Amino acid sequence: MPPEPETKPIQPINIAIDGFSSCGKSTLAKALARELHYRYLDTGAMYRAIGYFALNKGLVDKDGNVDEANLILSLPDTQVGFAIDPETGASMVSLAGQVVEPFIRNLHIATLASKVSQIRQVRDHMQILQKQMAEEKGVVMDGRDIGTVVMPRAELKIFMTAEPSVRAQRRQIELEGQGKIMDLKTVLDQQIARDFEDVNRKEDPLRQAEDARILDNTDLTAEQQLALALYWVHQAKHKECFLKK
Ligand code: DC
């Protein structure tokens, strides 16, 4: 019988990424997942999918108010999940097995996502799914409450920030790419309102976990921030390996 190896192979870890909108969370999360061959889970997409579900089921009135009681009753029917695009490997959110990714990346759904994400029962339902998805390890998850609520024991937690004006400029360029021209002041005002909402809402407001590493990417390129995050992954993996020995 061969002798027992002295060191155990390094196991995959979980990576939690939180931060304000337009900080580049999904860019970093996708790049990390690609490099490490981990699964990427975009929790914002899950709340967007619930907003889309509510709209399709007639649970949103003409003023944009959500019928919370019936949405809560319908939560078991939503069956939020993720499918992998076989060509690109991209992760796509689905409802009852139907990919809804192309329908959720617009302002109407973003507004509904913000509303439904403030309903306690919706959050509980999503967080149970998210925790299940994290059980196997090797997951990169981004959102607002990942390091604090969903994966408080993630081996690596990253809290992303960037100068507000730089974030607004990035958002303006992103909107331009979608054919929406908006002046910088309007983009910045909307961003300030969203940030205020994220930090001050009652249910799971955006907070930096105590043991999170701060990644301020104001002056970093996508490549530089990936290199930094990979260095942290390396450290976190070796710390885990050392602790387990
Ligand atoms: O990151 P995003 O814009 O796709 O998120 C959509 C909405 O969901 C946004 O209002 C913030 C909210 N959200 C949340 O409450 N908790 C998360 N873990 C992720 C997103």
PDB file of C-alpha atoms and ligand atoms in Angstrom:
ATOM      1  CA  MET A   1       0.000   0.000   0.000  1.00  0.00           C
ATOM      2  CA  PRO A   2       1.455   3.447  -0.924  1.00  0.00           C
ATOM      3  CA  PRO A   3       2.332   5.663   2.065  1.00  0.00           C
ATOM      4  CA  GLU A   4      -0.152   8.376   3.100  1.00  0.00           C
ATOM      5  CA  PRO A   5       0.755  11.671   1.418  1.00  0.00           C
ATOM      6  CA  GLU A   6       2.053  14.177   3.964  1.00  0.00           C
ATOM      7  CA  THR A   7      -0.022  17.078   2.746  1.00  0.00           C
ATOM      8  CA  LYS A   8      -3.659  17.017   1.750  1.00  0.00           C
ATOM      9  CA  PRO A   9      -4.588  18.443  -1.677  1.00  0.00           C
ATOM     10  CA  ILE A  10      -5.767  22.051  -1.431  1.00  0.00           C
ATOM     11  CA  GLN A  11      -9.555  22.108  -1.395  1.00  0.00           C
ATOM     12  CA  PRO A  12     -11.700  24.662  -3.218  1.00  0.00           C
ATOM     13  CA  ILE A  13     -12.864  27.613  -1.134  1.00  0.00           C
ATOM     14  CA  ASN A  14     -15.899  29.885  -1.229  1.00  0.00           C
ATOM     15  CA  ILE A  15     -15.518  33.522  -2.238  1.00  0.00           C
ATOM     16  CA  ALA A  16     -18.025  36.195  -1.179  1.00  0.00           C
ATOM     17  CA  ILE A  17     -18.021  39.503  -3.049  1.00  0.00           C
ATOM     18  CA  ASP A  18     -20.133  42.398  -1.796  1.00  0.00           C
ATOM     19  CA  GLY A  19     -20.321  46.059  -2.633  1.00  0.00           C
ATOM     20  CA  PHE A  20     -22.352  48.883  -4.111  1.00  0.00           C
ATOM     21  CA  SER A  21     -23.711  48.724  -7.634  1.00  0.00           C
ATOM     22  CA  SER A  22     -21.347  49.560 -10.523  1.00  0.00           C
ATOM     23  CA  CYS A  23     -18.246  48.656  -8.529  1.00  0.00           C
ATOM     24  CA  GLY A  24     -17.310  45.870 -10.922  1.00  0.00           C
ATOM     25  CA  LYS A  25     -18.412  42.993  -8.678  1.00  0.00           C
ATOM     26  CA  SER A  26     -19.684  40.793 -11.475  1.00  0.00           C
ATOM     27  CA  THR A  27     -16.637  41.491 -13.679  1.00  0.00           C
ATOM     28  CA  LEU A  28     -14.339  40.311 -10.902  1.00  0.00           C
ATOM     29  CA  ALA A  29     -16.580  37.404  -9.858  1.00  0.00           C
ATOM     30  CA  LYS A  30     -16.829  36.074 -13.425  1.00  0.00           C
ATOM     31  CA  ALA A  31     -13.075  36.414 -13.979  1.00  0.00           C
ATOM     32  CA  LEU A  32     -12.298  34.603 -10.712  1.00  0.00           C
ATOM     33  CA  ALA A  33     -14.750  31.805 -11.524  1.00  0.00           C
ATOM     34  CA  ARG A  34     -13.184  31.408 -14.964  1.00  0.00           C
ATOM     35  CA  GLU A  35      -9.606  31.348 -13.645  1.00  0.00           C
ATOM     36  CA  LEU A  36     -10.341  28.980 -10.776  1.00  0.00           C
ATOM     37  CA  HIS A  37     -12.950  26.807 -12.555  1.00  0.00           C
ATOM     38  CA  TYR A  38     -15.434  27.721  -9.822  1.00  0.00           C
ATOM     39  CA  ARG A  39     -19.177  28.319 -10.146  1.00  0.00           C
ATOM     40  CA  TYR A  40     -20.311  31.952 -10.397  1.00  0.00           C
ATOM     41  CA  LEU A  41     -23.610  32.847  -8.739  1.00  0.00           C
ATOM     42  CA  ASP A  42     -25.038  36.313  -9.324  1.00  0.00           C
ATOM     43  CA  THR A  43     -27.490  36.785  -6.449  1.00  0.00           C
ATOM     44  CA  GLY A  44     -28.727  40.113  -7.849  1.00  0.00           C
ATOM     45  CA  ALA A  45     -29.959  38.134 -10.872  1.00  0.00           C
ATOM     46  CA  MET A  46     -32.041  35.983  -8.514  1.00  0.00           C
ATOM     47  CA  TYR A  47     -33.868  39.042  -7.134  1.00  0.00           C
ATOM     48  CA  ARG A  48     -34.277  40.321 -10.675  1.00  0.00           C
ATOM     49  CA  ALA A  49     -35.796  36.965 -11.668  1.00  0.00           C
ATOM     50  CA  ILE A  50     -38.296  37.257  -8.802  1.00  0.00           C
ATOM     51  CA  GLY A  51     -39.191  40.770  -9.993  1.00  0.00           C
ATOM     52  CA  TYR A  52     -39.719  39.382 -13.498  1.00  0.00           C
ATOM     53  CA  PHE A  53     -41.830  36.537 -12.107  1.00  0.00           C
ATOM     54  CA  ALA A  54     -44.033  39.006 -10.182  1.00  0.00           C
ATOM     55  CA  LEU A  55     -44.527  41.083 -13.329  1.00  0.00           C
ATOM     56  CA  ASN A  56     -45.451  38.056 -15.472  1.00  0.00           C
ATOM     57  CA  LYS A  57     -47.894  36.703 -12.907  1.00  0.00           C
ATOM     58  CA  GLY A  58     -49.782  40.010 -12.767  1.00  0.00           C
ATOM     59  CA  LEU A  59     -48.517  40.735  -9.252  1.00  0.00           C
ATOM     60  CA  VAL A  60     -47.419  44.280 -10.120  1.00  0.00           C
ATOM     61  CA  ASP A  61     -50.009  47.036 -10.560  1.00  0.00           C
ATOM     62  CA  LYS A  62     -49.777  49.908 -13.058  1.00  0.00           C
ATOM     63  CA  ASP A  63     -48.056  52.111 -10.456  1.00  0.00           C
ATOM     64  CA  GLY A  64     -45.370  49.471  -9.916  1.00  0.00           C
ATOM     65  CA  ASN A  65     -46.647  48.270  -6.528  1.00  0.00           C
ATOM     66  CA  VAL A  66     -45.977  44.603  -5.815  1.00  0.00           C
ATOM     67  CA  ASP A  67     -48.719  42.365  -4.404  1.00  0.00           C
ATOM     68  CA  GLU A  68     -46.492  41.131  -1.598  1.00  0.00           C
ATOM     69  CA  ALA A  69     -48.939  38.677  -0.027  1.00  0.00           C
ATOM     70  CA  ASN A  70     -49.498  36.760  -3.266  1.00  0.00           C
ATOM     71  CA  LEU A  71     -45.828  36.916  -4.231  1.00  0.00           C
ATOM     72  CA  ILE A  72     -44.921  35.332  -0.889  1.00  0.00           C
ATOM     73  CA  LEU A  73     -47.528  32.590  -1.494  1.00  0.00           C
ATOM     74  CA  SER A  74     -46.080  31.997  -4.991  1.00  0.00           C
ATOM     75  CA  LEU A  75     -42.439  31.702  -3.896  1.00  0.00           C
ATOM     76  CA  PRO A  76     -42.408  27.867  -4.106  1.00  0.00           C
ATOM     77  CA  ASP A  77     -43.501  28.171  -7.789  1.00  0.00           C
ATOM     78  CA  THR A  78     -40.635  30.473  -8.744  1.00  0.00           C
ATOM     79  CA  GLN A  79     -37.985  27.708  -8.736  1.00  0.00           C
ATOM     80  CA  VAL A  80     -35.086  30.079  -9.240  1.00  0.00           C
ATOM     81  CA  GLY A  81     -31.964  28.333 -10.507  1.00  0.00           C
ATOM     82  CA  PHE A  82     -28.973  28.713 -12.776  1.00  0.00           C
ATOM     83  CA  ALA A  83     -28.203  27.152 -16.151  1.00  0.00           C
ATOM     84  CA  ILE A  84     -24.836  27.168 -17.890  1.00  0.00           C
ATOM     85  CA  ASP A  85     -24.597  28.454 -21.440  1.00  0.00           C
ATOM     86  CA  PRO A  86     -22.950  25.492 -23.230  1.00  0.00           C
ATOM     87  CA  GLU A  87     -21.166  27.775 -25.707  1.00  0.00           C
ATOM     88  CA  THR A  88     -19.801  30.515 -23.448  1.00  0.00           C
ATOM     89  CA  GLY A  89     -19.907  28.767 -20.056  1.00  0.00           C
ATOM     90  CA  ALA A  90     -21.791  31.811 -18.703  1.00  0.00           C
ATOM     91  CA  SER A  91     -24.180  31.294 -15.820  1.00  0.00           C
ATOM     92  CA  MET A  92     -27.793  32.262 -16.641  1.00  0.00           C
ATOM     93  CA  VAL A  93     -30.609  32.661 -14.130  1.00  0.00           C
ATOM     94  CA  SER A  94     -33.757  30.601 -14.695  1.00  0.00           C
ATOM     95  CA  LEU A  95     -37.346  30.297 -13.412  1.00  0.00           C
ATOM     96  CA  ALA A  96     -38.729  26.745 -13.335  1.00  0.00           C
ATOM     97  CA  GLY A  97     -35.994  25.679 -15.759  1.00  0.00           C
ATOM     98  CA  GLN A  98     -36.666  28.523 -18.231  1.00  0.00           C
ATOM     99  CA  VAL A  99     -33.716  30.868 -18.755  1.00  0.00           C
ATOM    100  CA  VAL A 100     -34.886  34.451 -18.131  1.00  0.00           C
ATOM    101  CA  GLU A 101     -31.486  36.159 -18.308  1.00  0.00           C
ATOM    102  CA  PRO A 102     -32.316  38.179 -21.495  1.00  0.00           C
ATOM    103  CA  PHE A 103     -35.394  39.747 -19.855  1.00  0.00           C
ATOM    104  CA  ILE A 104     -34.008  40.932 -16.514  1.00  0.00           C
ATOM    105  CA  ARG A 105     -31.277  43.405 -17.456  1.00  0.00           C
ATOM    106  CA  ASN A 106     -33.393  46.505 -17.761  1.00  0.00           C
ATOM    107  CA  LEU A 107     -34.388  49.422 -15.541  1.00  0.00           C
ATOM    108  CA  HIS A 108     -37.987  48.235 -15.021  1.00  0.00           C
ATOM    109  CA  ILE A 109     -36.834  44.880 -13.663  1.00  0.00           C
ATOM    110  CA  ALA A 110     -34.045  46.537 -11.655  1.00  0.00           C
ATOM    111  CA  THR A 111     -36.675  48.666  -9.906  1.00  0.00           C
ATOM    112  CA  LEU A 112     -38.857  45.613  -9.229  1.00  0.00           C
ATOM    113  CA  ALA A 113     -35.810  43.661  -8.011  1.00  0.00           C
ATOM    114  CA  SER A 114     -35.072  46.424  -5.539  1.00  0.00           C
ATOM    115  CA  LYS A 115     -38.679  46.239  -4.252  1.00  0.00           C
ATOM    116  CA  VAL A 116     -38.909  42.450  -3.954  1.00  0.00           C
ATOM    117  CA  SER A 117     -35.454  42.244  -2.358  1.00  0.00           C
ATOM    118  CA  GLN A 118     -36.834  44.235   0.569  1.00  0.00           C
ATOM    119  CA  ILE A 119     -39.475  41.599   1.387  1.00  0.00           C
ATOM    120  CA  ARG A 120     -38.201  39.462   4.263  1.00  0.00           C
ATOM    121  CA  GLN A 121     -39.813  36.226   3.033  1.00  0.00           C
ATOM    122  CA  VAL A 122     -38.322  36.694  -0.449  1.00  0.00           C
ATOM    123  CA  ARG A 123     -34.874  37.153   1.065  1.00  0.00           C
ATOM    124  CA  ASP A 124     -35.309  34.096   3.306  1.00  0.00           C
ATOM    125  CA  HIS A 125     -36.300  32.003   0.290  1.00  0.00           C
ATOM    126  CA  MET A 126     -33.347  33.233  -1.804  1.00  0.00           C
ATOM    127  CA  GLN A 127     -30.860  32.891   1.034  1.00  0.00           C
ATOM    128  CA  ILE A 128     -31.816  29.244   1.629  1.00  0.00           C
ATOM    129  CA  LEU A 129     -31.144  28.524  -2.068  1.00  0.00           C
ATOM    130  CA  GLN A 130     -27.895  30.495  -2.008  1.00  0.00           C
ATOM    131  CA  LYS A 131     -26.655  28.655   1.079  1.00  0.00           C
ATOM    132  CA  GLN A 132     -27.476  25.310  -0.563  1.00  0.00           C
ATOM    133  CA  MET A 133     -25.539  26.340  -3.681  1.00  0.00           C
ATOM    134  CA  ALA A 134     -22.526  27.210  -1.526  1.00  0.00           C
ATOM    135  CA  GLU A 135     -22.465  23.868   0.274  1.00  0.00           C
ATOM    136  CA  GLU A 136     -20.272  22.125  -2.282  1.00  0.00           C
ATOM    137  CA  LYS A 137     -17.561  24.827  -2.165  1.00  0.00           C
ATOM    138  CA  GLY A 138     -15.813  26.240  -5.194  1.00  0.00           C
ATOM    139  CA  VAL A 139     -18.365  29.052  -5.472  1.00  0.00           C
ATOM    140  CA  VAL A 140     -17.922  32.753  -6.232  1.00  0.00           C
ATOM    141  CA  MET A 141     -21.054  34.613  -5.179  1.00  0.00           C
ATOM    142  CA  ASP A 142     -21.675  38.338  -5.478  1.00  0.00           C
ATOM    143  CA  GLY A 143     -24.358  40.539  -3.976  1.00  0.00           C
ATOM    144  CA  ARG A 144     -24.977  42.755  -0.965  1.00  0.00           C
ATOM    145  CA  ASP A 145     -25.283  40.323   1.966  1.00  0.00           C
ATOM    146  CA  ILE A 146     -23.005  37.477   0.918  1.00  0.00           C
ATOM    147  CA  GLY A 147     -20.139  37.883   3.364  1.00  0.00           C
ATOM    148  CA  THR A 148     -22.438  38.935   6.201  1.00  0.00           C
ATOM    149  CA  VAL A 149     -25.485  36.631   5.880  1.00  0.00           C
ATOM    150  CA  VAL A 150     -25.290  34.061   3.079  1.00  0.00           C
ATOM    151  CA  MET A 151     -21.685  32.850   3.443  1.00  0.00           C
ATOM    152  CA  PRO A 152     -20.443  34.272   6.762  1.00  0.00           C
ATOM    153  CA  ARG A 153     -17.836  31.489   6.837  1.00  0.00           C
ATOM    154  CA  ALA A 154     -16.532  32.033   3.302  1.00  0.00           C
ATOM    155  CA  GLU A 155     -12.767  31.597   3.297  1.00  0.00           C
ATOM    156  CA  LEU A 156     -12.358  34.816   1.293  1.00  0.00           C
ATOM    157  CA  LYS A 157     -14.602  37.875   1.536  1.00  0.00           C
ATOM    158  CA  ILE A 158     -14.070  40.870  -0.685  1.00  0.00           C
ATOM    159  CA  PHE A 159     -15.806  44.214  -0.255  1.00  0.00           C
ATOM    160  CA  MET A 160     -15.529  46.275  -3.418  1.00  0.00           C
ATOM    161  CA  THR A 161     -15.527  50.043  -3.593  1.00  0.00           C
ATOM    162  CA  ALA A 162     -14.541  52.755  -6.050  1.00  0.00           C
ATOM    163  CA  GLU A 163     -14.754  56.547  -6.145  1.00  0.00           C
ATOM    164  CA  PRO A 164     -18.408  57.562  -6.744  1.00  0.00           C
ATOM    165  CA  SER A 165     -17.502  59.694  -9.780  1.00  0.00           C
ATOM    166  CA  VAL A 166     -15.548  56.825 -11.355  1.00  0.00           C
ATOM    167  CA  ARG A 167     -18.435  54.411 -10.749  1.00  0.00           C
ATOM    168  CA  ALA A 168     -20.859  56.873 -12.345  1.00  0.00           C
ATOM    169  CA  GLN A 169     -18.608  57.250 -15.386  1.00  0.00           C
ATOM    170  CA  ARG A 170     -18.427  53.464 -15.773  1.00  0.00           C
ATOM    171  CA  ARG A 171     -22.197  53.211 -15.471  1.00  0.00           C
ATOM    172  CA  GLN A 172     -22.655  55.983 -18.042  1.00  0.00           C
ATOM    173  CA  ILE A 173     -20.472  54.084 -20.518  1.00  0.00           C
ATOM    174  CA  GLU A 174     -22.374  50.847 -19.792  1.00  0.00           C
ATOM    175  CA  LEU A 175     -25.691  52.627 -20.459  1.00  0.00           C
ATOM    176  CA  GLU A 176     -24.298  54.113 -23.669  1.00  0.00           C
ATOM    177  CA  GLY A 177     -23.499  50.564 -24.777  1.00  0.00           C
ATOM    178  CA  GLN A 178     -27.210  49.801 -24.319  1.00  0.00           C
ATOM    179  CA  GLY A 179     -28.116  52.821 -26.458  1.00  0.00           C
ATOM    180  CA  LYS A 180     -29.135  54.979 -23.448  1.00  0.00           C
ATOM    181  CA  ILE A 181     -27.545  58.404 -23.335  1.00  0.00           C
ATOM    182  CA  MET A 182     -27.658  59.992 -19.877  1.00  0.00           C
ATOM    183  CA  ASP A 183     -25.737  62.958 -18.457  1.00  0.00           C
ATOM    184  CA  LEU A 184     -23.236  62.240 -15.710  1.00  0.00           C
ATOM    185  CA  LYS A 185     -25.108  64.252 -13.076  1.00  0.00           C
ATOM    186  CA  THR A 186     -28.280  62.157 -13.541  1.00  0.00           C
ATOM    187  CA  VAL A 187     -26.279  58.915 -13.391  1.00  0.00           C
ATOM    188  CA  LEU A 188     -24.519  60.107 -10.226  1.00  0.00           C
ATOM    189  CA  ASP A 189     -27.803  61.185  -8.574  1.00  0.00           C
ATOM    190  CA  GLN A 190     -29.375  57.791  -9.311  1.00  0.00           C
ATOM    191  CA  GLN A 191     -26.292  56.074  -7.945  1.00  0.00           C
ATOM    192  CA  ILE A 192     -26.403  58.094  -4.703  1.00  0.00           C
ATOM    193  CA  ALA A 193     -30.091  57.136  -4.270  1.00  0.00           C
ATOM    194  CA  ARG A 194     -29.325  53.424  -4.877  1.00  0.00           C
ATOM    195  CA  ASP A 195     -26.390  53.476  -2.459  1.00  0.00           C
ATOM    196  CA  PHE A 196     -28.566  55.092   0.212  1.00  0.00           C
ATOM    197  CA  GLU A 197     -31.201  52.401  -0.336  1.00  0.00           C
ATOM    198  CA  ASP A 198     -28.620  49.578  -0.149  1.00  0.00           C
ATOM    199  CA  VAL A 199     -27.140  50.807   3.129  1.00  0.00           C
ATOM    200  CA  ASN A 200     -30.288  51.987   4.881  1.00  0.00           C
ATOM    201  CA  ARG A 201     -32.876  49.365   4.022  1.00  0.00           C
ATOM    202  CA  LYS A 202     -34.324  47.348   6.891  1.00  0.00           C
ATOM    203  CA  GLU A 203     -33.640  43.828   5.583  1.00  0.00           C
ATOM    204  CA  ASP A 204     -29.979  42.816   5.295  1.00  0.00           C
ATOM    205  CA  PRO A 205     -28.544  46.231   4.419  1.00  0.00           C
ATOM    206  CA  LEU A 206     -25.208  46.331   2.630  1.00  0.00           C
ATOM    207  CA  ARG A 207     -22.424  46.022   5.222  1.00  0.00           C
ATOM    208  CA  GLN A 208     -18.779  45.194   4.991  1.00  0.00           C
ATOM    209  CA  ALA A 209     -18.068  41.962   6.883  1.00  0.00           C
ATOM    210  CA  GLU A 210     -15.498  42.509   9.634  1.00  0.00           C
ATOM    211  CA  ASP A 211     -13.054  40.094   8.054  1.00  0.00           C
ATOM    212  CA  ALA A 212     -13.587  41.291   4.457  1.00  0.00           C
ATOM    213  CA  ARG A 213     -10.709  42.602   2.393  1.00  0.00           C
ATOM    214  CA  ILE A 214     -11.425  45.940   0.805  1.00  0.00           C
ATOM    215  CA  LEU A 215     -10.805  46.188  -2.893  1.00  0.00           C
ATOM    216  CA  ASP A 216     -10.877  49.792  -4.070  1.00  0.00           C
ATOM    217  CA  ASN A 217     -10.600  49.555  -7.840  1.00  0.00           C
ATOM    218  CA  THR A 218     -10.774  53.289  -8.611  1.00  0.00           C
ATOM    219  CA  ASP A 219      -7.315  53.183 -10.183  1.00  0.00           C
ATOM    220  CA  LEU A 220      -7.104  49.492 -11.070  1.00  0.00           C
ATOM    221  CA  THR A 221      -7.629  47.802 -14.396  1.00  0.00           C
ATOM    222  CA  ALA A 222      -9.692  44.605 -14.566  1.00  0.00           C
ATOM    223  CA  GLU A 223      -6.435  42.641 -14.909  1.00  0.00           C
ATOM    224  CA  GLN A 224      -4.876  44.297 -11.868  1.00  0.00           C
ATOM    225  CA  GLN A 225      -7.897  43.674  -9.650  1.00  0.00           C
ATOM    226  CA  LEU A 226      -8.045  40.048 -10.784  1.00  0.00           C
ATOM    227  CA  ALA A 227      -4.343  39.593  -9.979  1.00  0.00           C
ATOM    228  CA  LEU A 228      -4.877  41.042  -6.495  1.00  0.00           C
ATOM    229  CA  ALA A 229      -7.929  38.867  -5.842  1.00  0.00           C
ATOM    230  CA  LEU A 230      -6.078  35.754  -7.055  1.00  0.00           C
ATOM    231  CA  TYR A 231      -3.280  36.548  -4.629  1.00  0.00           C
ATOM    232  CA  TRP A 232      -5.868  36.703  -1.813  1.00  0.00           C
ATOM    233  CA  VAL A 233      -7.354  33.395  -3.005  1.00  0.00           C
ATOM    234  CA  HIS A 234      -3.888  31.854  -2.842  1.00  0.00           C
ATOM    235  CA  GLN A 235      -3.437  33.146   0.716  1.00  0.00           C
ATOM    236  CA  ALA A 236      -6.904  31.979   1.798  1.00  0.00           C
ATOM    237  CA  LYS A 237      -6.382  28.494   0.339  1.00  0.00           C
ATOM    238  CA  HIS A 238      -3.056  28.061   2.074  1.00  0.00           C
ATOM    239  CA  LYS A 239      -4.421  29.369   5.363  1.00  0.00           C
ATOM    240  CA  GLU A 240      -7.223  26.784   5.152  1.00  0.00           C
ATOM    241  CA  CYS A 241      -4.766  24.050   4.267  1.00  0.00           C
ATOM    242  CA  PHE A 242      -2.516  25.044   7.207  1.00  0.00           C
ATOM    243  CA  LEU A 243      -5.457  25.178   9.649  1.00  0.00           C
ATOM    244  CA  LYS A 244      -6.699  21.736   8.599  1.00  0.00           C
ATOM    245  CA  LYS A 245      -3.329  19.998   9.058  1.00  0.00           C
TER     246      LYS A 245
HETATM  247  O1   DC B   1     -26.769  43.717  -8.294  1.00  0.00           O
HETATM  248  P1   DC B   1     -28.132  43.902  -8.998  1.00  0.00           P
HETATM  249  O2   DC B   1     -28.366  45.305  -9.473  1.00  0.00           O
HETATM  250  O3   DC B   1     -28.369  42.899 -10.072  1.00  0.00           O
HETATM  251  O4   DC B   1     -29.216  43.612  -7.846  1.00  0.00           O
HETATM  252  C1   DC B   1     -30.595  43.729  -8.085  1.00  0.00           C
HETATM  253  C2   DC B   1     -31.280  44.158  -6.792  1.00  0.00           C
HETATM  254  O5   DC B   1     -31.204  43.113  -5.818  1.00  0.00           O
HETATM  255  C3   DC B   1     -30.680  45.411  -6.131  1.00  0.00           C
HETATM  256  O6   DC B   1     -31.758  46.239  -5.734  1.00  0.00           O
HETATM  257  C4   DC B   1     -29.967  44.903  -4.906  1.00  0.00           C
HETATM  258  C5   DC B   1     -30.682  43.604  -4.595  1.00  0.00           C
HETATM  259  N1   DC B   1     -29.804  42.584  -4.039  1.00  0.00           N
HETATM  260  C6   DC B   1     -29.947  42.240  -2.716  1.00  0.00           C
HETATM  261  O7   DC B   1     -30.768  42.814  -2.020  1.00  0.00           O
HETATM  262  N2   DC B   1     -29.179  41.264  -2.198  1.00  0.00           N
HETATM  263  C7   DC B   1     -28.275  40.628  -2.939  1.00  0.00           C
HETATM  264  N3   DC B   1     -27.538  39.662  -2.391  1.00  0.00           N
HETATM  265  C8   DC B   1     -28.119  40.956  -4.301  1.00  0.00           C
HETATM  266  C9   DC B   1     -28.889  41.961  -4.829  1.00  0.00           C
END
